[in-house]
Amino acid sequence: MKTRKQRVTEQLLQVDRFFVGDFTVRGPEVLATNLSANSEAKPSGSPLASSTGVQENEKRQVVESGLAQIVKRIAGCRKCELAATRTHTVPGEGNPRPRIAFVGEAPGEDEDRQGRPFVGRAGQLLDKIIAAMGLKRSEVFICNILKCRPPGNRDPKPEEVEQCSPYLQEQLELLGPEVIVALGSHAAKTLLDTHLAIGKLRGRFHDYYFSPMLPPIKLMPTYHPAYVLRNYTEETRKQVWEDMRLVLKELKLPVPPK
Ligand code: URA
């Protein structure tokens, strides 16, 4: 097992990688993770390891089976016009017992082809962000507001968001993350039911309510990785990194220096 010093050094290296100028595209083999691959117990050395033992295993099984049911329903969904043009549905993937859930907008071309979220260029940048946080992609959950690709990557239509949102809501209820990170304007506006611009929303936590009966979950809006790629400046990356530092702090996880 790695020492704390080794882990901190590794994390600092990942932060550096997020901030260095060139963004290199890696092969898909690096991103090999899916729901079934993540169904093993969390490694005990993991900073996200929570309660263990029988109770945790039972909870995990319940969540996994609930998520699998949602995956099936999404695969057969024909509620909107996107069903006619999709190659694969993209329900989301990751740790069924995550402390953080990342929510993006909608699958793009690569995601539609593979049936997995955030596997294209934006996804590779998201992987860098997650690594800079000292985490593995398999420790978090990653999904989108829409589960099918809008043709030509156009913006989601309000009726598509309305039809698709219940799947996300059910996923989040089952997953029960401590923090939701809304990636980009569409995710943030949909989850927070607001018209405020992402620039005004990011940088602080908001409350995400499942229902008036349940306590809210902390939601951190930040810029979408695709936006960061289009505006690849030190300033934009710094803002995303500030947001992620707040998430780490909230979860009492090690926060690397700026
Ligand atoms: N952009 C998103 O919002 N989601 C993906 O899965 C990929 C790109």
XYZ file of C-alpha atoms and ligand atoms in Angstrom:
266
model
C 0.000 0.000 0.000
C 1.192 3.534 -0.787
C 2.352 5.801 2.016
C 0.552 9.096 2.622
C 3.586 10.946 1.271
C 3.533 8.896 -1.953
C -0.200 9.555 -2.366
C 0.227 13.314 -1.844
C 3.138 13.434 -4.306
C 1.108 11.527 -6.885
C -1.860 13.850 -6.412
C 0.322 16.941 -6.832
C 1.591 15.458 -10.076
C -2.006 15.020 -11.266
C -2.805 18.640 -10.349
C 0.211 19.676 -12.434
C -1.090 17.571 -15.326
C -4.416 19.382 -15.174
C -2.647 22.721 -15.334
C 0.037 22.024 -17.958
C -0.579 23.592 -21.341
C -0.917 20.685 -23.729
C -3.861 18.471 -23.547
C -3.025 15.086 -24.964
C -5.706 12.653 -25.980
C -5.248 9.222 -24.486
C -6.489 5.915 -25.827
C -9.808 4.455 -24.659
C -8.020 1.548 -22.949
C -7.012 3.899 -20.118
C -10.660 4.534 -19.391
C -11.665 0.931 -18.803
C -14.251 1.180 -16.074
C -17.899 0.304 -15.933
C -20.561 -0.507 -13.461
C -19.756 -4.199 -13.250
C -16.026 -3.554 -12.955
C -16.807 -1.312 -10.036
C -18.982 -3.734 -8.205
C -16.043 -5.022 -6.154
C -15.625 -3.613 -2.678
C -13.933 -0.238 -2.506
C -10.217 -0.634 -1.788
C -9.699 -0.041 1.913
C -6.861 2.428 1.228
C -9.199 4.516 -0.908
C -9.916 8.020 0.348
C -13.549 7.338 -0.523
C -13.825 4.117 1.434
C -16.827 4.388 3.726
C -18.506 1.840 5.992
C -17.543 -1.753 5.210
C -18.868 -5.162 6.163
C -22.137 -6.948 5.691
C -24.353 -3.864 5.916
C -22.350 -2.029 3.267
C -22.361 -5.069 0.973
C -26.126 -5.376 1.304
C -26.658 -1.699 0.516
C -24.338 -1.995 -2.454
C -26.299 -4.978 -3.804
C -29.611 -3.152 -3.452
C -28.241 -0.103 -5.255
C -26.632 -2.191 -7.990
C -29.829 -4.037 -8.697
C -31.820 -0.766 -8.685
C -29.330 0.823 -11.070
C -29.455 -2.221 -13.343
C -33.261 -1.900 -13.543
C -32.905 1.754 -14.557
C -30.289 0.815 -17.181
C -32.804 -1.675 -18.672
C -35.601 0.887 -18.723
C -33.362 3.460 -20.371
C -32.287 0.901 -23.001
C -35.935 0.403 -23.967
C -36.945 4.047 -23.662
C -38.734 5.632 -26.635
C -40.205 8.626 -24.823
C -38.612 11.220 -27.100
C -37.330 11.622 -30.631
C -33.709 10.886 -29.610
C -34.561 7.168 -29.529
C -34.733 7.199 -33.328
C -31.219 8.545 -33.849
C -29.188 7.054 -31.001
C -26.721 4.194 -31.471
C -26.558 3.324 -27.772
C -28.197 4.694 -24.681
C -25.694 6.084 -22.161
C -27.124 5.554 -18.676
C -23.983 6.374 -16.692
C -21.439 4.341 -14.799
C -19.256 4.191 -11.746
C -19.226 3.384 -8.085
C -22.726 2.437 -6.884
C -21.862 3.906 -3.467
C -20.116 7.124 -4.475
C -19.465 10.193 -2.372
C -19.408 12.296 -5.551
C -21.630 12.093 -8.632
C -20.636 14.081 -11.726
C -23.552 15.035 -13.959
C -22.990 16.285 -17.507
C -25.314 17.406 -20.253
C -25.763 14.644 -22.830
C -23.725 11.986 -24.601
C -21.654 13.093 -27.594
C -20.572 11.068 -30.604
C -17.978 8.930 -28.775
C -20.335 8.242 -25.900
C -23.165 7.298 -28.287
C -20.826 4.871 -30.046
C -19.583 3.241 -26.833
C -22.630 3.540 -24.591
C -20.450 5.073 -21.863
C -20.395 8.630 -20.490
C -17.508 11.032 -20.895
C -15.188 8.893 -23.007
C -14.304 11.501 -25.647
C -11.987 14.484 -25.316
C -14.133 16.159 -22.647
C -14.156 12.873 -20.762
C -10.407 12.645 -20.853
C -10.189 16.086 -19.303
C -12.742 15.028 -16.687
C -10.480 12.058 -15.907
C -7.618 14.502 -15.344
C -9.751 16.564 -12.992
C -10.773 13.466 -11.036
C -7.141 12.323 -10.847
C -6.067 15.790 -9.655
C -8.639 15.401 -6.865
C -6.722 12.325 -5.756
C -9.514 10.015 -6.877
C -10.056 7.291 -9.431
C -12.796 7.379 -12.019
C -14.059 4.101 -10.573
C -14.614 5.755 -7.174
C -17.161 8.289 -8.429
C -20.348 8.021 -10.483
C -20.569 9.766 -13.869
C -23.752 10.348 -15.824
C -25.713 12.917 -17.811
C -29.042 14.710 -17.803
C -29.933 13.112 -21.158
C -29.274 9.438 -21.725
C -29.262 9.666 -25.542
C -27.213 11.806 -27.897
C -28.914 14.813 -29.461
C -28.068 14.645 -33.192
C -25.103 16.800 -34.154
C -24.569 17.526 -30.436
C -27.280 20.180 -30.486
C -28.550 21.515 -27.156
C -31.092 19.322 -25.360
C -34.707 20.391 -25.974
C -36.806 21.209 -22.874
C -39.189 18.324 -23.598
C -36.238 15.888 -23.831
C -34.917 17.108 -20.476
C -38.380 16.731 -18.980
C -38.829 13.170 -20.281
C -35.324 12.050 -19.312
C -34.889 13.754 -15.920
C -36.770 11.123 -13.897
C -34.086 8.542 -14.766
C -31.392 10.824 -13.356
C -33.448 11.613 -10.310
C -33.935 7.904 -9.583
C -30.230 7.239 -10.102
C -29.240 10.011 -7.705
C -31.746 8.834 -5.113
C -30.306 5.319 -5.226
C -26.693 6.464 -5.275
C -27.096 8.969 -2.465
C -23.899 10.914 -3.139
C -22.758 13.493 -0.604
C -21.908 15.950 -3.356
C -23.187 16.348 -6.911
C -20.926 18.163 -9.346
C -22.992 19.680 -12.157
C -20.794 19.949 -15.236
C -21.804 22.950 -17.283
C -24.713 25.216 -17.701
C -27.337 22.654 -18.810
C -26.718 20.298 -15.903
C -26.574 23.119 -13.347
C -29.671 24.904 -14.637
C -31.675 21.676 -14.881
C -30.739 20.379 -11.442
C -31.158 23.738 -9.731
C -34.168 24.785 -11.791
C -32.700 28.209 -12.469
C -31.893 30.444 -15.424
C -28.755 31.879 -13.825
C -25.594 31.569 -15.921
C -22.982 29.009 -14.929
C -20.498 31.817 -14.262
C -22.861 33.127 -11.597
C -23.637 29.685 -10.148
C -20.148 28.190 -9.842
C -17.793 28.768 -6.942
C -20.245 27.928 -4.163
C -22.485 25.101 -3.051
C -26.198 25.021 -3.787
C -28.884 22.744 -2.385
C -30.291 20.024 -4.616
C -33.665 18.771 -3.389
C -34.934 15.294 -4.295
C -38.196 15.982 -2.570
C -39.469 18.438 0.031
C -39.467 15.522 2.524
C -35.756 14.762 2.217
C -32.767 16.856 3.230
C -30.972 18.468 0.276
C -27.670 17.328 -1.190
C -24.811 19.760 -1.785
C -24.407 20.608 -5.445
C -21.341 22.302 -6.914
C -21.770 23.722 -10.404
C -18.625 24.119 -12.469
C -17.643 24.669 -16.082
C -18.171 21.751 -18.461
C -14.883 20.088 -19.508
C -15.817 20.756 -23.170
C -16.067 24.482 -22.324
C -12.667 24.277 -20.587
C -11.218 22.694 -23.734
C -12.640 25.488 -25.876
C -11.353 28.118 -23.420
C -8.117 26.457 -22.419
C -6.776 29.271 -20.289
C -5.071 29.217 -16.917
C -8.001 31.275 -15.576
C -10.714 28.773 -16.587
C -8.749 25.820 -15.241
C -8.095 27.723 -12.024
C -11.818 28.326 -11.561
C -12.652 24.642 -12.089
C -9.887 23.689 -9.714
C -11.199 26.140 -7.068
C -14.613 24.452 -7.361
C -13.093 21.001 -6.976
C -11.048 22.129 -3.967
C -14.306 23.198 -2.313
C -15.736 19.741 -3.022
C -12.696 18.049 -1.467
C -12.901 20.337 1.546
C -16.606 19.602 1.998
C -15.882 15.871 1.954
C -12.900 16.298 4.286
C -10.617 14.767 1.686
C -7.005 15.936 1.294
C -6.937 19.284 -0.511
C -3.723 19.785 -2.459
C -2.178 23.283 -2.333
C -3.174 25.686 -5.143
N -20.419 15.785 -22.714
C -21.361 15.482 -21.797
O -22.043 16.369 -21.270
N -21.510 14.225 -21.480
C -20.786 13.240 -21.986
O -20.974 12.097 -21.609
C -19.783 13.595 -22.916
C -19.634 14.859 -23.278
